[in-house]
CSV table of N, CA and C and ligand atoms in Angstrom, one decimal:
chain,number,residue,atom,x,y,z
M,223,UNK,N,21.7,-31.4,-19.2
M,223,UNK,CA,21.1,-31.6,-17.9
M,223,UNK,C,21.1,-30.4,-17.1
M,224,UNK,N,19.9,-29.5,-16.3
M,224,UNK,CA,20.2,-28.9,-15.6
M,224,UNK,C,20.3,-29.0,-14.0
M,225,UNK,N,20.5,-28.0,-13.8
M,225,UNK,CA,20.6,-28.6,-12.2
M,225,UNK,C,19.9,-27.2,-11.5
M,226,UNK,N,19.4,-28.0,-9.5
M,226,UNK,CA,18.6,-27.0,-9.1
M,226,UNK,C,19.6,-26.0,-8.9
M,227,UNK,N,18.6,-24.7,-8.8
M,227,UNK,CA,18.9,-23.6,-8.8
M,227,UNK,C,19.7,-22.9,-7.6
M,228,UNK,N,18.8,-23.9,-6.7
M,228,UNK,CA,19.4,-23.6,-5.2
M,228,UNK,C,20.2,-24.4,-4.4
M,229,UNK,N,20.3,-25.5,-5.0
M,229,UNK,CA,21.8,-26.2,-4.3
M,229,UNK,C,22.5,-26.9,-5.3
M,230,UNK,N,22.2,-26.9,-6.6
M,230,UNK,CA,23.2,-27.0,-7.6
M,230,UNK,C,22.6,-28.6,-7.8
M,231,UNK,N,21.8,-29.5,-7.4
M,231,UNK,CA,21.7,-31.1,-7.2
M,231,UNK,C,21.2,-31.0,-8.6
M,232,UNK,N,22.1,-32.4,-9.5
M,232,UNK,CA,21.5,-32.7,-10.9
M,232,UNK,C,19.8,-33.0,-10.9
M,233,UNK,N,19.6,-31.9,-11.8
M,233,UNK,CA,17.7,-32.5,-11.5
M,233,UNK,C,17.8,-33.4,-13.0
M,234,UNK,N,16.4,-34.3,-12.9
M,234,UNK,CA,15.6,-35.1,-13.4
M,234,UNK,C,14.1,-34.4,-14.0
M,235,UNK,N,14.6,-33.9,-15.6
M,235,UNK,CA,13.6,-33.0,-16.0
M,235,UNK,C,12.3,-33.3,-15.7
M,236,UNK,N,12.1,-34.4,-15.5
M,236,UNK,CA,10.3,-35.1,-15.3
M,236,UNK,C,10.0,-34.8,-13.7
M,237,UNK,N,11.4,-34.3,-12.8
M,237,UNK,CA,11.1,-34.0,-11.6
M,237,UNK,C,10.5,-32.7,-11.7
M,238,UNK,N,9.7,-32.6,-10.3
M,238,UNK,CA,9.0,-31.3,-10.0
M,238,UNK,C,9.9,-30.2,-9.2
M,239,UNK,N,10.5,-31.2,-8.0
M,239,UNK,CA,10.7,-31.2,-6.7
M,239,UNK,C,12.4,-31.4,-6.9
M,240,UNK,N,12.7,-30.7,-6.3
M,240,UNK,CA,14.3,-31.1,-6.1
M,240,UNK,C,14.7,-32.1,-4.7
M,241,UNK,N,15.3,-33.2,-5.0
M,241,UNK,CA,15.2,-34.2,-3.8
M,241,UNK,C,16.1,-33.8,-2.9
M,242,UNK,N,16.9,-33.2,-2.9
M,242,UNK,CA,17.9,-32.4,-2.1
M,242,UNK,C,17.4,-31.2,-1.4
M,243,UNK,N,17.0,-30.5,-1.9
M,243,UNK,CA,16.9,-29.2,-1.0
M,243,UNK,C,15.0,-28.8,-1.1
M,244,UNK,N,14.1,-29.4,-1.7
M,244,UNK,CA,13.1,-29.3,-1.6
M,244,UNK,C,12.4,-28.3,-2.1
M,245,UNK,N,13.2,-27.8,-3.1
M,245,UNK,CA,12.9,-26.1,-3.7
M,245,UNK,C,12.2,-27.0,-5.0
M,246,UNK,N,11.0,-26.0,-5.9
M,246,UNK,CA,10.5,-26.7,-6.7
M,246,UNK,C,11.0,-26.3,-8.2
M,247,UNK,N,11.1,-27.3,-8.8
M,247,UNK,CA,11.0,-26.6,-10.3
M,247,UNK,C,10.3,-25.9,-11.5
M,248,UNK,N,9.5,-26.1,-10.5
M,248,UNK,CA,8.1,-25.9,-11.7
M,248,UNK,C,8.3,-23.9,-11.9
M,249,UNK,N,8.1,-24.4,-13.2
M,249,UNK,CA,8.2,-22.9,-13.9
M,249,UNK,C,7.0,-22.1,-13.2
M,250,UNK,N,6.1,-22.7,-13.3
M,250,UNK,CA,5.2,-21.5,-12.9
M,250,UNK,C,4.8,-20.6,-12.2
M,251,UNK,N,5.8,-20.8,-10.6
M,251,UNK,CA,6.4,-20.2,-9.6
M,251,UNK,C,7.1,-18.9,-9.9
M,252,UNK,N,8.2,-19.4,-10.9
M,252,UNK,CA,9.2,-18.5,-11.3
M,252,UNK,C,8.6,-17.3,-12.8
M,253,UNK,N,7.2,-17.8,-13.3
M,253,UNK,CA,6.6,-16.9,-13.8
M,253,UNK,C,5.8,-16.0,-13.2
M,254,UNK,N,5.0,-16.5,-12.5
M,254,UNK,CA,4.2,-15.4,-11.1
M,254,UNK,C,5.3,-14.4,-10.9
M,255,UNK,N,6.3,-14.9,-10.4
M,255,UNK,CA,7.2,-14.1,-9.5
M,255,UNK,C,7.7,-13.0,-11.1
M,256,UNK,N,8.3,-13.7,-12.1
M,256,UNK,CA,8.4,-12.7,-13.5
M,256,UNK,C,7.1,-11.5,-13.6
M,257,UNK,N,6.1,-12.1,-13.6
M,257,UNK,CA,5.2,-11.4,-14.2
M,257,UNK,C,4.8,-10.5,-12.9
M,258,UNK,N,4.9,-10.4,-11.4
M,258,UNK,CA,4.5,-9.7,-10.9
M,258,UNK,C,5.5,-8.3,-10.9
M,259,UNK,N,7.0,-9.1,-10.6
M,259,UNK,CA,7.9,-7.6,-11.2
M,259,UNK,C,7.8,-6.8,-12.0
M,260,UNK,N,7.1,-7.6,-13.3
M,260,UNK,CA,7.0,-6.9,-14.6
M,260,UNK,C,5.6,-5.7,-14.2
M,261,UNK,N,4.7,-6.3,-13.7
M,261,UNK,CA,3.7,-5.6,-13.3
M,261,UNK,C,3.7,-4.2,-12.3
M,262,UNK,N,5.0,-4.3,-11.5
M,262,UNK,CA,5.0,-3.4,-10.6
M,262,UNK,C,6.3,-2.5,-11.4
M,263,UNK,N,6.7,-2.7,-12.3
M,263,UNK,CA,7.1,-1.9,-13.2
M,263,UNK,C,6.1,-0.7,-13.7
M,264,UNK,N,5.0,-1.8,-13.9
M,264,UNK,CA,4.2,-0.6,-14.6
M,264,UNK,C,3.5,0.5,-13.9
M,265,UNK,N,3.8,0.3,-12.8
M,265,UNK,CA,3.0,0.8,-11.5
M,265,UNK,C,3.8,2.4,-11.1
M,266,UNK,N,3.1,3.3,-11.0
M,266,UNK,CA,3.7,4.7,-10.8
M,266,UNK,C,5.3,4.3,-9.6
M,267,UNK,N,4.6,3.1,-8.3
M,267,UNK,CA,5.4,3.2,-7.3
M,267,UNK,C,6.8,2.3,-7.9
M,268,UNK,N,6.2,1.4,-8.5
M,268,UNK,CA,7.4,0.5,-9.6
M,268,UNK,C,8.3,1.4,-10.5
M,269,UNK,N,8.0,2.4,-10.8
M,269,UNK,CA,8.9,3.2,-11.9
M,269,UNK,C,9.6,4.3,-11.2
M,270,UNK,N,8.9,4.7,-9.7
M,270,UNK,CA,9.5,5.7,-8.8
M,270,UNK,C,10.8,4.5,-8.8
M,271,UNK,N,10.5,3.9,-7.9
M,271,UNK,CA,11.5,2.6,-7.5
M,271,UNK,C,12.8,2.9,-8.4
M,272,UNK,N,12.5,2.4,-10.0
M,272,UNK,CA,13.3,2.2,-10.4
M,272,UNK,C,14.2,3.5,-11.5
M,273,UNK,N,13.9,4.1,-10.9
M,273,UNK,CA,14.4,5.8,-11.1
M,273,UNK,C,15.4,6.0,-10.0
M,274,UNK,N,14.4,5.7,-8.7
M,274,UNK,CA,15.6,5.6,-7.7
M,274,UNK,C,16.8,4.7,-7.7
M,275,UNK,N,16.4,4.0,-7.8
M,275,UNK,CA,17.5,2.3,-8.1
M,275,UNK,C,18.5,3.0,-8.8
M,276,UNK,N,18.7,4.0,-10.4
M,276,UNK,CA,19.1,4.1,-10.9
M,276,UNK,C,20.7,4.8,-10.8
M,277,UNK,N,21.8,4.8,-11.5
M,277,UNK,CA,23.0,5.5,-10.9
M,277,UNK,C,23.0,7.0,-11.3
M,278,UNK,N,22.1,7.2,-12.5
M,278,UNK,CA,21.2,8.4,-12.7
M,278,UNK,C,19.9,9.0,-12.4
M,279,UNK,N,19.8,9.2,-11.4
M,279,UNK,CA,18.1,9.4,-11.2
M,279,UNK,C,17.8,10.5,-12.4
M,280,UNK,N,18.3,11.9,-12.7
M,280,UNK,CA,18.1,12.3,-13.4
M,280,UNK,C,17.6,12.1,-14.8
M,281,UNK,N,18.5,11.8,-15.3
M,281,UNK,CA,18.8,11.4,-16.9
M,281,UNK,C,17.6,9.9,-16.8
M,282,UNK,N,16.9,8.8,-15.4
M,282,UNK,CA,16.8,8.1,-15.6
M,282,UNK,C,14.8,9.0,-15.7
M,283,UNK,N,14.8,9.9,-14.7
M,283,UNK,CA,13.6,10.5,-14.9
M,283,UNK,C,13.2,11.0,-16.1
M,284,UNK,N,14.2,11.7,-16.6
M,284,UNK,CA,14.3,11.8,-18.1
M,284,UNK,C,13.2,11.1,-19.2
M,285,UNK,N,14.0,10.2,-19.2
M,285,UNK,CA,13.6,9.1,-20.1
M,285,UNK,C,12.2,8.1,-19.7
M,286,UNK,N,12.4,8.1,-18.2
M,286,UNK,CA,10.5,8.2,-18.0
M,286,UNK,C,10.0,8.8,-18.4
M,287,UNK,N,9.9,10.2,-18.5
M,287,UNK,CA,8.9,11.1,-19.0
M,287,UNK,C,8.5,11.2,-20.3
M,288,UNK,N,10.1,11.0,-21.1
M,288,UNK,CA,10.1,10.8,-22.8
M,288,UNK,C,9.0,9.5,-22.7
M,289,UNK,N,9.2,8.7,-22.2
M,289,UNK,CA,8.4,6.8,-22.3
M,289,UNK,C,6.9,7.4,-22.1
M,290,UNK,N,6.6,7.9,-21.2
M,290,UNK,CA,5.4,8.3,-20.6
M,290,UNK,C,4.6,9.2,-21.6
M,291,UNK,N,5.5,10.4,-22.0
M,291,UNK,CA,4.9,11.3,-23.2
M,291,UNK,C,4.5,10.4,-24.4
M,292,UNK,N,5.0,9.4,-24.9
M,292,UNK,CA,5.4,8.7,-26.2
M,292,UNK,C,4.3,7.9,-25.9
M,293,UNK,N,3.8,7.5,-24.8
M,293,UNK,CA,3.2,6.4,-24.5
M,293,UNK,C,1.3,7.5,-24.7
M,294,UNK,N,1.6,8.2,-24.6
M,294,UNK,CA,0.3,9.1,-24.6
M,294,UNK,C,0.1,9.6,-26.0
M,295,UNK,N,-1.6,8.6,-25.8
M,295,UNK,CA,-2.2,8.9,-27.3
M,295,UNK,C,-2.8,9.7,-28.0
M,296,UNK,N,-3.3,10.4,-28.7
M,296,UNK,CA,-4.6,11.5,-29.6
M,296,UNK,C,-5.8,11.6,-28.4
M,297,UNK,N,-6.1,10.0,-28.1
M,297,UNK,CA,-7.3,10.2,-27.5
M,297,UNK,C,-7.2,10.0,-26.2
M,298,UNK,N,-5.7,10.0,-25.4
M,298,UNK,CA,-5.3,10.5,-23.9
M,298,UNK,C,-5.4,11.7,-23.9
M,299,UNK,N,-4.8,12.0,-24.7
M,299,UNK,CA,-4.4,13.9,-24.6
M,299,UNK,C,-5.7,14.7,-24.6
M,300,UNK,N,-6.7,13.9,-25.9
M,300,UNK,CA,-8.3,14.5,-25.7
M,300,UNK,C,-9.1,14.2,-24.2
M,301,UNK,N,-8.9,13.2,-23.7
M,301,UNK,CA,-9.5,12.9,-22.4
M,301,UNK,C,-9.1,13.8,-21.7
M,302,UNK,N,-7.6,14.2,-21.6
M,302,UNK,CA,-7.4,14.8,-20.7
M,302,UNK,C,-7.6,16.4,-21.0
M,303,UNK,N,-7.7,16.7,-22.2
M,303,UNK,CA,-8.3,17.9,-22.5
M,303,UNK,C,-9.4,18.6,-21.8
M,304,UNK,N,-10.5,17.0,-22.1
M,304,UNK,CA,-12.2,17.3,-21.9
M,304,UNK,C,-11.6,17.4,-20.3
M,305,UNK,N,-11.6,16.7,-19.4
M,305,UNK,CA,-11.0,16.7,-18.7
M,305,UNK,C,-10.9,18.3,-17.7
M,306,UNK,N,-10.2,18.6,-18.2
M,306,UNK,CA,-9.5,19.9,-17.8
M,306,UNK,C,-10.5,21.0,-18.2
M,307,UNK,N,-11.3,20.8,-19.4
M,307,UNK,CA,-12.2,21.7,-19.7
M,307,UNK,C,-13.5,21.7,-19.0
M,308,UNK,N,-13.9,20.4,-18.2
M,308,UNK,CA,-15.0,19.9,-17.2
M,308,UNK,C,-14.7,20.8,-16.1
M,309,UNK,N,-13.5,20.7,-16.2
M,309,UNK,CA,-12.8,21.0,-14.4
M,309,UNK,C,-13.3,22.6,-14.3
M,310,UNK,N,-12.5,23.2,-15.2
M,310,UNK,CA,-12.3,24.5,-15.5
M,310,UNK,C,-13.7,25.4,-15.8
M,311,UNK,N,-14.6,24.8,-16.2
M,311,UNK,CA,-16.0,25.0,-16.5
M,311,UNK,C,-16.8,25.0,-14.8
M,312,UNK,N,-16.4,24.1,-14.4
M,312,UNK,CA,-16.9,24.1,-13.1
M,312,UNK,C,-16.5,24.7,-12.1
M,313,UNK,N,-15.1,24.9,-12.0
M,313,UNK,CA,-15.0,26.3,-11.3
M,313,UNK,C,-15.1,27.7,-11.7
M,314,UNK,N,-15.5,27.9,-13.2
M,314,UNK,CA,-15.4,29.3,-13.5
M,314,UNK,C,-17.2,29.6,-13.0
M,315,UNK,N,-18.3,28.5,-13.0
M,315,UNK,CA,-20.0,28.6,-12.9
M,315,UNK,C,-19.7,29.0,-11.5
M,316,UNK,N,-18.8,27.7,-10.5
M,316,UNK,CA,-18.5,28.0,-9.0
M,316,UNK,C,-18.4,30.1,-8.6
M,317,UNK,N,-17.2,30.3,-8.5
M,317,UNK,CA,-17.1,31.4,-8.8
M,317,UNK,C,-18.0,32.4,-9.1
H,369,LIG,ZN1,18.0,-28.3,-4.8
């Protein structure tokens, strides 16, 4: 049997609603709210965050960058190649 989360009242799995405290059970609240954290993880300001958060910022930046390099594919690194060669091309005609 579980019970609500927020005032401990035995719930009634077929319940939605906790008859006590009015908080709901329904998962799908508690997945929005999952999946938006997860999302702001992915997020430059989500991963600043959680660098800061960290008892290592260093060693935790670290391992961002290892994730971040690791995460970068053949045809990132070419984008960002062409990229860079667009750029560089345009200011060398500039000039
Ligand atoms: Zn409750």
């Amino acid at each position: 049997m579980n019970q609500c989360s927020v005032c401990g009242h035995q719930r009634n799995d077929r319940d939605v609603k906790c008859p006590e405290c009015g908080s709901f059970y329904s998962k799908i609240a508690e997945i929005i709210a999952e999946q938006e954290a997860l999302e702001e993880m992915q997020t430059f300001r989500g991963r600043c965050k959680k660098i800061l958060a960290s008892d290592d910022v260093k060693q935790a930046l670290l391992s961002e960058l290892k994730l971040a390099w690791a995460g970068l594919t053949k045809t990132g690194v070419f984008a960002l190649f062409v990229i860079f060669v667009f750029v560089f091309a345009l200011v060398v005609s500039v000039l």
